[in-house]
Amino acid sequence: MNTARLLLKNKKWFTLFIGLLSFLFSVVVFVLLVNINISKIEIRSASKFHNYNIYQITDDLIGEREIEFFKDVKNYDILNDFNNGVFENSKVVFYNAVSQPIGLKQYPPDKKFSAYYEWGATNDIYEYEGALYQTTKSIQITKSVFDYNDVELMEGLRFDDSAYVYIAGKDEIPVILGSDYRQYYKLNDQLELHYYYEKFVGRVVGFAKENSFIFTNHNPQQVLNRYILLPSMSLSEQPSKLLQKTEVDEIFFRALLLSNMGGHLMTNLNALEVRKEVADIEKVTNFTNYQIIGANSLSVNLLYKMVDANQT
């Protein structure tokens, strides 16, 4: 009788042990499959950039130079022409994903959405025109960001072409929210945004899948869970005309123009060739306050000057 009880007891422990091993094995397999899937996504994303030379274009308008430049409204048009020339050049892909905190009026109670949460900042709430806004994580993206990253939406749609253009009187911007926002908002919700010192309605058109990521100006794999995505907008007409037609402050157009030019040039051209392409745009538009990072070394500068001298 005692032997039977002992065998039964041992059998129960053995069964429990086997069950525990099975559970642990299932967990390991699940984690492995998740990691394999993530790795595949990372490889697919990286492969889209692999065949390009990537340069970064940035302006030299800093401090007093920026103030002096924008004193003349014609310079808004000059910078806009330069941006359009770069964006429309068939030999380069203009890619821009710039982190730009925005004000959100209906902000969630969870502080993790705050723009500076990871740095321990707590002064993220501010007042504007009698309302409270939270400085919130946001990324402005060009259409090429979707083309070169595997960003899937769990719900909704990507931005259509009209989203990437600012026209006179525009007061609504489509936004795509990271997965962590889904517990607070739904499709077609209207968010009150404070964007470059102007008030806009942000209409929710989609939610990115959990752990979706993109290559940004500061992070090769920026996870989007806590971010608001906005379309990077070009201008439907010259800013000098838009300033006359609207009551929008010139600071908005200044900030938009500067953020629009600070992107990446993806191309098969080498450093000297991309310098020449952009220099041709410079000559047409008369905008000279820029640098091309990755194509501005001493040797490239010397070679370009020699080639340019021989052609003039």
mmCIF file of C-alpha atoms in Angstrom:
data_model
loop_
_atom_site.group_PDB
_atom_site.id
_atom_site.type_symbol
_atom_site.label_atom_id
_atom_site.label_comp_id
_atom_site.label_asym_id
_atom_site.label_seq_id
_atom_site.Cartn_x
_atom_site.Cartn_y
_atom_site.Cartn_z
ATOM 1 C CA MET A 1 0.000 0.000 0.000
ATOM 2 C CA ASN A 2 2.784 2.432 0.916
ATOM 3 C CA THR A 3 4.598 1.480 -2.288
ATOM 4 C CA ALA A 4 1.513 2.303 -4.345
ATOM 5 C CA ARG A 5 1.137 5.680 -2.629
ATOM 6 C CA LEU A 6 4.796 6.461 -3.253
ATOM 7 C CA LEU A 7 4.506 5.546 -6.921
ATOM 8 C CA LEU A 8 1.354 7.643 -7.257
ATOM 9 C CA LYS A 9 3.021 10.605 -5.556
ATOM 10 C CA ASN A 10 6.105 10.289 -7.761
ATOM 11 C CA LYS A 11 3.874 10.051 -10.832
ATOM 12 C CA LYS A 12 2.140 13.299 -9.880
ATOM 13 C CA TRP A 13 5.489 15.054 -9.469
ATOM 14 C CA PHE A 14 6.705 13.576 -12.734
ATOM 15 C CA THR A 15 3.572 14.743 -14.528
ATOM 16 C CA LEU A 16 3.980 18.218 -13.015
ATOM 17 C CA PHE A 17 7.648 18.263 -14.036
ATOM 18 C CA ILE A 18 6.806 17.258 -17.607
ATOM 19 C CA GLY A 19 4.086 19.926 -17.713
ATOM 20 C CA LEU A 20 6.537 22.570 -16.488
ATOM 21 C CA LEU A 21 9.110 21.525 -19.090
ATOM 22 C CA SER A 22 6.457 21.720 -21.804
ATOM 23 C CA PHE A 23 5.443 25.215 -20.698
ATOM 24 C CA LEU A 24 9.047 26.423 -20.627
ATOM 25 C CA PHE A 25 9.684 24.889 -24.034
ATOM 26 C CA SER A 26 6.601 26.651 -25.434
ATOM 27 C CA VAL A 27 7.804 29.976 -24.013
ATOM 28 C CA VAL A 28 11.271 29.506 -25.539
ATOM 29 C CA VAL A 29 9.770 28.597 -28.929
ATOM 30 C CA PHE A 30 7.407 31.606 -28.778
ATOM 31 C CA VAL A 31 10.238 34.013 -27.936
ATOM 32 C CA LEU A 32 12.387 32.471 -30.663
ATOM 33 C CA LEU A 33 9.634 32.868 -33.260
ATOM 34 C CA VAL A 34 9.010 36.473 -32.210
ATOM 35 C CA ASN A 35 12.714 37.263 -32.455
ATOM 36 C CA ILE A 36 12.952 35.558 -35.842
ATOM 37 C CA ASN A 37 9.987 37.602 -37.079
ATOM 38 C CA ILE A 38 11.510 40.832 -35.754
ATOM 39 C CA SER A 39 14.836 39.928 -37.347
ATOM 40 C CA LYS A 40 13.118 39.348 -40.685
ATOM 41 C CA ILE A 41 11.461 42.753 -40.453
ATOM 42 C CA GLU A 42 14.792 44.376 -39.570
ATOM 43 C CA ILE A 43 16.518 42.621 -42.475
ATOM 44 C CA ARG A 44 13.761 43.655 -44.910
ATOM 45 C CA SER A 45 13.968 47.255 -43.727
ATOM 46 C CA ALA A 46 17.775 47.347 -43.834
ATOM 47 C CA SER A 47 17.853 45.767 -47.299
ATOM 48 C CA LYS A 48 15.868 48.693 -48.713
ATOM 49 C CA PHE A 49 18.633 51.101 -47.663
ATOM 50 C CA HIS A 50 21.500 48.743 -48.485
ATOM 51 C CA ASN A 51 21.982 49.674 -52.147
ATOM 52 C CA TYR A 52 22.051 53.428 -51.582
ATOM 53 C CA ASN A 53 24.685 55.933 -50.654
ATOM 54 C CA ILE A 54 23.074 58.030 -47.927
ATOM 55 C CA TYR A 55 23.969 61.661 -47.256
ATOM 56 C CA GLN A 56 22.364 64.171 -44.923
ATOM 57 C CA ILE A 57 21.552 67.690 -46.017
ATOM 58 C CA THR A 58 21.286 70.438 -43.422
ATOM 59 C CA ASP A 59 21.134 74.214 -43.347
ATOM 60 C CA ASP A 60 23.781 76.607 -42.054
ATOM 61 C CA LEU A 61 21.212 79.108 -40.798
ATOM 62 C CA ILE A 62 22.160 79.331 -37.146
ATOM 63 C CA GLY A 63 21.737 82.198 -34.696
ATOM 64 C CA GLU A 64 22.139 85.642 -36.219
ATOM 65 C CA ARG A 65 22.516 84.212 -39.700
ATOM 66 C CA GLU A 66 19.015 82.730 -39.486
ATOM 67 C CA ILE A 67 17.555 85.988 -38.153
ATOM 68 C CA GLU A 68 19.140 88.018 -40.957
ATOM 69 C CA PHE A 69 18.101 85.536 -43.635
ATOM 70 C CA PHE A 70 14.416 85.564 -42.722
ATOM 71 C CA LYS A 71 14.197 89.348 -42.407
ATOM 72 C CA ASP A 72 13.592 89.411 -46.167
ATOM 73 C CA VAL A 73 10.385 87.601 -47.123
ATOM 74 C CA LYS A 74 11.902 86.769 -50.515
ATOM 75 C CA ASN A 75 14.296 84.421 -48.764
ATOM 76 C CA TYR A 76 11.355 82.277 -47.665
ATOM 77 C CA ASP A 77 10.675 81.707 -51.358
ATOM 78 C CA ILE A 78 14.344 81.028 -52.090
ATOM 79 C CA LEU A 79 14.526 78.326 -49.425
ATOM 80 C CA ASN A 80 11.208 76.863 -50.585
ATOM 81 C CA ASP A 81 12.506 76.678 -54.178
ATOM 82 C CA PHE A 82 15.672 74.960 -52.983
ATOM 83 C CA ASN A 83 13.690 72.413 -50.943
ATOM 84 C CA ASN A 84 11.434 71.659 -53.900
ATOM 85 C CA GLY A 85 14.433 71.304 -56.199
ATOM 86 C CA VAL A 86 16.023 68.719 -53.925
ATOM 87 C CA PHE A 87 12.747 66.890 -53.335
ATOM 88 C CA GLU A 88 11.915 66.681 -57.043
ATOM 89 C CA ASN A 89 15.379 65.629 -58.232
ATOM 90 C CA SER A 90 15.039 62.289 -60.014
ATOM 91 C CA LYS A 91 18.559 61.141 -59.096
ATOM 92 C CA VAL A 92 17.989 61.176 -55.341
ATOM 93 C CA VAL A 93 15.314 59.978 -52.951
ATOM 94 C CA PHE A 94 14.615 62.610 -50.332
ATOM 95 C CA TYR A 95 13.925 60.890 -47.016
ATOM 96 C CA ASN A 96 13.009 62.821 -43.903
ATOM 97 C CA ALA A 97 11.856 61.556 -40.507
ATOM 98 C CA VAL A 98 12.519 64.300 -38.000
ATOM 99 C CA SER A 99 11.581 64.150 -34.331
ATOM 100 C CA GLN A 100 9.631 67.296 -33.538
ATOM 101 C CA PRO A 101 7.658 67.502 -30.266
ATOM 102 C CA ILE A 102 4.189 68.998 -30.596
ATOM 103 C CA GLY A 103 1.614 70.221 -28.115
ATOM 104 C CA LEU A 104 -1.319 67.872 -27.452
ATOM 105 C CA LYS A 105 -4.353 69.233 -25.623
ATOM 106 C CA GLN A 106 -6.164 65.927 -24.852
ATOM 107 C CA TYR A 107 -3.010 64.302 -23.525
ATOM 108 C CA PRO A 108 -3.185 60.836 -21.882
ATOM 109 C CA PRO A 109 -2.546 60.594 -18.121
ATOM 110 C CA ASP A 110 0.466 58.323 -18.685
ATOM 111 C CA LYS A 111 3.628 60.434 -18.739
ATOM 112 C CA LYS A 112 5.432 58.057 -21.103
ATOM 113 C CA PHE A 113 3.995 59.990 -24.058
ATOM 114 C CA SER A 114 5.752 63.164 -22.918
ATOM 115 C CA ALA A 115 8.477 64.265 -25.327
ATOM 116 C CA TYR A 116 11.176 64.205 -22.661
ATOM 117 C CA TYR A 117 9.910 61.389 -20.426
ATOM 118 C CA GLU A 118 13.030 59.258 -20.965
ATOM 119 C CA TRP A 119 15.210 62.133 -19.741
ATOM 120 C CA GLY A 120 13.244 62.499 -16.518
ATOM 121 C CA ALA A 121 11.731 65.883 -17.407
ATOM 122 C CA THR A 122 8.509 66.769 -15.601
ATOM 123 C CA ASN A 123 7.757 70.301 -16.848
ATOM 124 C CA ASP A 124 5.983 69.093 -19.993
ATOM 125 C CA ILE A 125 2.643 70.888 -19.476
ATOM 126 C CA TYR A 126 2.290 74.448 -20.744
ATOM 127 C CA GLU A 127 -0.497 76.949 -21.330
ATOM 128 C CA TYR A 128 -1.397 78.422 -24.704
ATOM 129 C CA GLU A 129 -4.387 80.711 -25.257
ATOM 130 C CA GLY A 130 -5.958 79.609 -21.998
ATOM 131 C CA ALA A 131 -5.653 75.858 -22.639
ATOM 132 C CA LEU A 132 -3.168 73.306 -21.289
ATOM 133 C CA TYR A 133 -1.029 71.260 -23.664
ATOM 134 C CA GLN A 134 1.521 68.532 -23.125
ATOM 135 C CA THR A 135 4.770 68.549 -25.081
ATOM 136 C CA THR A 136 4.370 65.201 -26.815
ATOM 137 C CA LYS A 137 6.538 62.819 -28.857
ATOM 138 C CA SER A 138 6.047 63.333 -32.569
ATOM 139 C CA ILE A 139 7.815 62.577 -35.848
ATOM 140 C CA GLN A 140 7.277 64.362 -39.165
ATOM 141 C CA ILE A 141 7.697 62.009 -42.088
ATOM 142 C CA THR A 142 7.923 62.222 -45.865
ATOM 143 C CA LYS A 143 6.085 59.696 -48.029
ATOM 144 C CA SER A 144 9.390 57.900 -48.652
ATOM 145 C CA VAL A 145 9.452 56.814 -44.989
ATOM 146 C CA PHE A 146 6.611 54.388 -45.724
ATOM 147 C CA ASP A 147 8.336 53.273 -48.918
ATOM 148 C CA TYR A 148 11.578 52.301 -47.176
ATOM 149 C CA ASN A 149 10.341 50.985 -43.811
ATOM 150 C CA ASP A 150 8.078 48.030 -43.048
ATOM 151 C CA VAL A 151 5.486 50.031 -41.114
ATOM 152 C CA GLU A 152 2.237 48.105 -40.893
ATOM 153 C CA LEU A 153 -0.966 49.544 -39.493
ATOM 154 C CA MET A 154 -3.161 47.514 -37.146
ATOM 155 C CA GLU A 155 -6.032 49.800 -38.111
ATOM 156 C CA GLY A 156 -6.689 52.620 -40.544
ATOM 157 C CA LEU A 157 -4.793 53.944 -43.565
ATOM 158 C CA ARG A 158 -1.543 55.664 -44.426
ATOM 159 C CA PHE A 159 -1.483 59.340 -45.391
ATOM 160 C CA ASP A 160 -2.761 60.114 -48.878
ATOM 161 C CA ASP A 161 -0.851 62.436 -51.208
ATOM 162 C CA SER A 162 -2.843 65.524 -50.209
ATOM 163 C CA ALA A 163 -1.687 65.120 -46.603
ATOM 164 C CA TYR A 164 1.841 66.083 -47.612
ATOM 165 C CA VAL A 165 0.833 69.508 -48.944
ATOM 166 C CA TYR A 166 -0.004 72.637 -46.967
ATOM 167 C CA ILE A 167 -2.578 74.893 -48.644
ATOM 168 C CA ALA A 168 -3.899 78.252 -47.485
ATOM 169 C CA GLY A 169 -6.444 77.853 -44.703
ATOM 170 C CA LYS A 170 -5.517 74.273 -43.867
ATOM 171 C CA ASP A 171 -6.393 73.623 -40.238
ATOM 172 C CA GLU A 172 -6.630 69.810 -40.133
ATOM 173 C CA ILE A 173 -3.725 67.354 -40.299
ATOM 174 C CA PRO A 174 -4.094 63.571 -40.479
ATOM 175 C CA VAL A 175 -2.106 61.747 -37.805
ATOM 176 C CA ILE A 176 -1.083 58.136 -37.269
ATOM 177 C CA LEU A 177 -0.674 57.070 -33.649
ATOM 178 C CA GLY A 178 1.659 54.535 -32.116
ATOM 179 C CA SER A 179 0.126 51.347 -30.682
ATOM 180 C CA ASP A 180 0.247 52.578 -27.061
ATOM 181 C CA TYR A 181 -2.262 55.313 -27.919
ATOM 182 C CA ARG A 182 -4.943 52.824 -28.907
ATOM 183 C CA GLN A 183 -6.346 52.545 -25.383
ATOM 184 C CA TYR A 184 -7.050 56.294 -25.350
ATOM 185 C CA TYR A 185 -8.185 57.134 -28.890
ATOM 186 C CA LYS A 186 -9.981 55.602 -31.882
ATOM 187 C CA LEU A 187 -10.103 56.207 -35.624
ATOM 188 C CA ASN A 188 -11.415 59.627 -36.685
ATOM 189 C CA ASP A 189 -10.916 61.133 -33.220
ATOM 190 C CA GLN A 190 -9.933 64.775 -33.466
ATOM 191 C CA LEU A 191 -6.951 65.883 -31.415
ATOM 192 C CA GLU A 192 -6.170 69.510 -30.695
ATOM 193 C CA LEU A 193 -2.543 70.132 -31.644
ATOM 194 C CA HIS A 194 -0.155 73.028 -31.131
ATOM 195 C CA TYR A 195 2.264 72.662 -34.043
ATOM 196 C CA TYR A 196 4.967 75.253 -34.801
ATOM 197 C CA TYR A 197 3.040 77.869 -32.811
ATOM 198 C CA GLU A 198 -0.199 77.253 -34.739
ATOM 199 C CA LYS A 199 -3.330 75.354 -33.709
ATOM 200 C CA PHE A 200 -4.416 72.406 -35.833
ATOM 201 C CA VAL A 201 -6.915 69.576 -35.572
ATOM 202 C CA GLY A 202 -5.184 66.212 -35.814
ATOM 203 C CA ARG A 203 -7.586 63.623 -37.210
ATOM 204 C CA VAL A 204 -6.609 60.048 -36.334
ATOM 205 C CA VAL A 205 -6.406 58.030 -39.574
ATOM 206 C CA GLY A 206 -4.451 55.006 -38.352
ATOM 207 C CA PHE A 207 -2.599 53.112 -35.638
ATOM 208 C CA ALA A 208 0.834 51.589 -36.208
ATOM 209 C CA LYS A 209 1.349 47.966 -35.193
ATOM 210 C CA GLU A 210 3.101 47.365 -31.893
ATOM 211 C CA ASN A 211 6.892 47.747 -32.060
ATOM 212 C CA SER A 212 6.849 49.185 -35.575
ATOM 213 C CA PHE A 213 10.011 51.186 -36.152
ATOM 214 C CA ILE A 214 11.554 53.532 -38.709
ATOM 215 C CA PHE A 215 14.933 55.014 -39.509
ATOM 216 C CA THR A 216 14.996 58.637 -38.291
ATOM 217 C CA ASN A 217 17.491 61.480 -38.360
ATOM 218 C CA HIS A 218 18.665 60.519 -34.862
ATOM 219 C CA ASN A 219 17.865 56.825 -34.453
ATOM 220 C CA PRO A 220 18.304 53.951 -36.948
ATOM 221 C CA GLN A 221 15.440 52.019 -35.335
ATOM 222 C CA GLN A 222 12.999 54.387 -33.679
ATOM 223 C CA VAL A 223 10.104 52.390 -32.154
ATOM 224 C CA LEU A 224 6.814 54.190 -32.782
ATOM 225 C CA ASN A 225 4.662 52.879 -29.911
ATOM 226 C CA ARG A 226 4.545 56.220 -28.067
ATOM 227 C CA TYR A 227 4.751 58.563 -31.048
ATOM 228 C CA ILE A 228 2.402 60.657 -33.142
ATOM 229 C CA LEU A 229 3.268 60.606 -36.864
ATOM 230 C CA LEU A 230 2.553 63.707 -38.940
ATOM 231 C CA PRO A 231 3.071 64.204 -42.682
ATOM 232 C CA SER A 232 5.977 66.461 -43.603
ATOM 233 C CA MET A 233 4.232 69.148 -45.630
ATOM 234 C CA SER A 234 5.520 71.013 -48.646
ATOM 235 C CA LEU A 235 3.828 74.283 -49.622
ATOM 236 C CA SER A 236 1.221 74.554 -52.369
ATOM 237 C CA GLU A 237 2.566 77.969 -53.374
ATOM 238 C CA GLN A 238 5.308 80.362 -52.413
ATOM 239 C CA PRO A 239 5.376 81.234 -48.695
ATOM 240 C CA SER A 240 5.360 84.953 -49.502
ATOM 241 C CA LYS A 241 1.912 84.493 -51.084
ATOM 242 C CA LEU A 242 0.664 82.245 -48.272
ATOM 243 C CA LEU A 243 1.693 84.889 -45.741
ATOM 244 C CA GLN A 244 -0.510 87.388 -47.581
ATOM 245 C CA LYS A 245 -3.476 85.010 -47.833
ATOM 246 C CA THR A 246 -3.522 83.690 -44.276
ATOM 247 C CA GLU A 247 -3.180 84.882 -40.710
ATOM 248 C CA VAL A 248 -0.612 82.182 -40.013
ATOM 249 C CA ASP A 249 2.483 83.552 -38.307
ATOM 250 C CA GLU A 250 5.698 83.586 -40.328
ATOM 251 C CA ILE A 251 7.322 81.454 -37.600
ATOM 252 C CA PHE A 252 5.216 78.520 -38.798
ATOM 253 C CA PHE A 253 6.512 78.773 -42.359
ATOM 254 C CA ARG A 254 10.059 79.361 -41.180
ATOM 255 C CA ALA A 255 10.013 76.263 -38.992
ATOM 256 C CA LEU A 256 8.338 74.178 -41.701
ATOM 257 C CA LEU A 257 10.876 75.197 -44.338
ATOM 258 C CA LEU A 258 13.862 74.496 -42.105
ATOM 259 C CA SER A 259 12.583 71.125 -40.935
ATOM 260 C CA ASN A 260 11.783 70.128 -44.523
ATOM 261 C CA MET A 261 15.354 70.535 -45.708
ATOM 262 C CA GLY A 262 17.047 68.615 -42.892
ATOM 263 C CA GLY A 263 16.668 65.139 -44.365
ATOM 264 C CA HIS A 264 18.649 62.392 -46.072
ATOM 265 C CA LEU A 265 19.561 62.017 -49.732
ATOM 266 C CA MET A 266 19.449 58.369 -50.808
ATOM 267 C CA THR A 267 21.151 57.855 -54.153
ATOM 268 C CA ASN A 268 23.462 55.776 -56.303
ATOM 269 C CA LEU A 269 25.599 58.865 -56.881
ATOM 270 C CA ASN A 270 28.989 59.169 -55.236
ATOM 271 C CA ALA A 271 29.888 62.110 -53.006
ATOM 272 C CA LEU A 272 31.229 64.270 -55.826
ATOM 273 C CA GLU A 273 28.237 63.572 -58.055
ATOM 274 C CA VAL A 274 25.680 64.377 -55.362
ATOM 275 C CA ARG A 275 27.537 67.611 -54.624
ATOM 276 C CA LYS A 276 27.165 68.589 -58.271
ATOM 277 C CA GLU A 277 23.456 67.717 -58.365
ATOM 278 C CA VAL A 278 22.680 69.872 -55.343
ATOM 279 C CA ALA A 279 25.020 72.634 -56.553
ATOM 280 C CA ASP A 280 22.985 72.846 -59.756
ATOM 281 C CA ILE A 281 19.879 73.419 -57.633
ATOM 282 C CA GLU A 282 21.827 76.018 -55.634
ATOM 283 C CA LYS A 283 22.688 77.940 -58.818
ATOM 284 C CA VAL A 284 19.067 77.984 -59.982
ATOM 285 C CA THR A 285 17.569 79.003 -56.622
ATOM 286 C CA ASN A 286 20.461 81.087 -55.228
ATOM 287 C CA PHE A 287 20.325 79.310 -51.849
ATOM 288 C CA THR A 288 23.822 78.645 -50.513
ATOM 289 C CA ASN A 289 23.384 78.111 -46.770
ATOM 290 C CA TYR A 290 23.602 74.323 -46.624
ATOM 291 C CA GLN A 291 25.954 71.409 -46.013
ATOM 292 C CA ILE A 292 25.826 67.846 -47.301
ATOM 293 C CA ILE A 293 27.126 65.615 -44.528
ATOM 294 C CA GLY A 294 29.032 62.725 -46.049
ATOM 295 C CA ALA A 295 29.942 64.765 -49.122
ATOM 296 C CA ASN A 296 31.707 67.685 -47.471
ATOM 297 C CA SER A 297 35.122 66.256 -46.619
ATOM 298 C CA LEU A 298 38.257 68.209 -47.497
ATOM 299 C CA SER A 299 39.072 65.896 -50.411
ATOM 300 C CA VAL A 300 35.538 66.111 -51.863
ATOM 301 C CA ASN A 301 35.541 69.900 -51.463
ATOM 302 C CA LEU A 302 38.839 70.178 -53.333
ATOM 303 C CA LEU A 303 37.708 67.844 -56.117
ATOM 304 C CA TYR A 304 34.428 69.691 -56.501
ATOM 305 C CA LYS A 305 36.159 73.064 -56.733
ATOM 306 C CA MET A 306 38.507 71.682 -59.420
ATOM 307 C CA VAL A 307 35.634 70.233 -61.452
ATOM 308 C CA ASP A 308 33.548 73.379 -61.045
ATOM 309 C CA ALA A 309 36.457 75.587 -62.108
ATOM 310 C CA ASN A 310 36.980 73.519 -65.252
ATOM 311 C CA GLN A 311 33.327 73.812 -66.190
ATOM 312 C CA THR A 312 33.133 77.602 -65.821
#
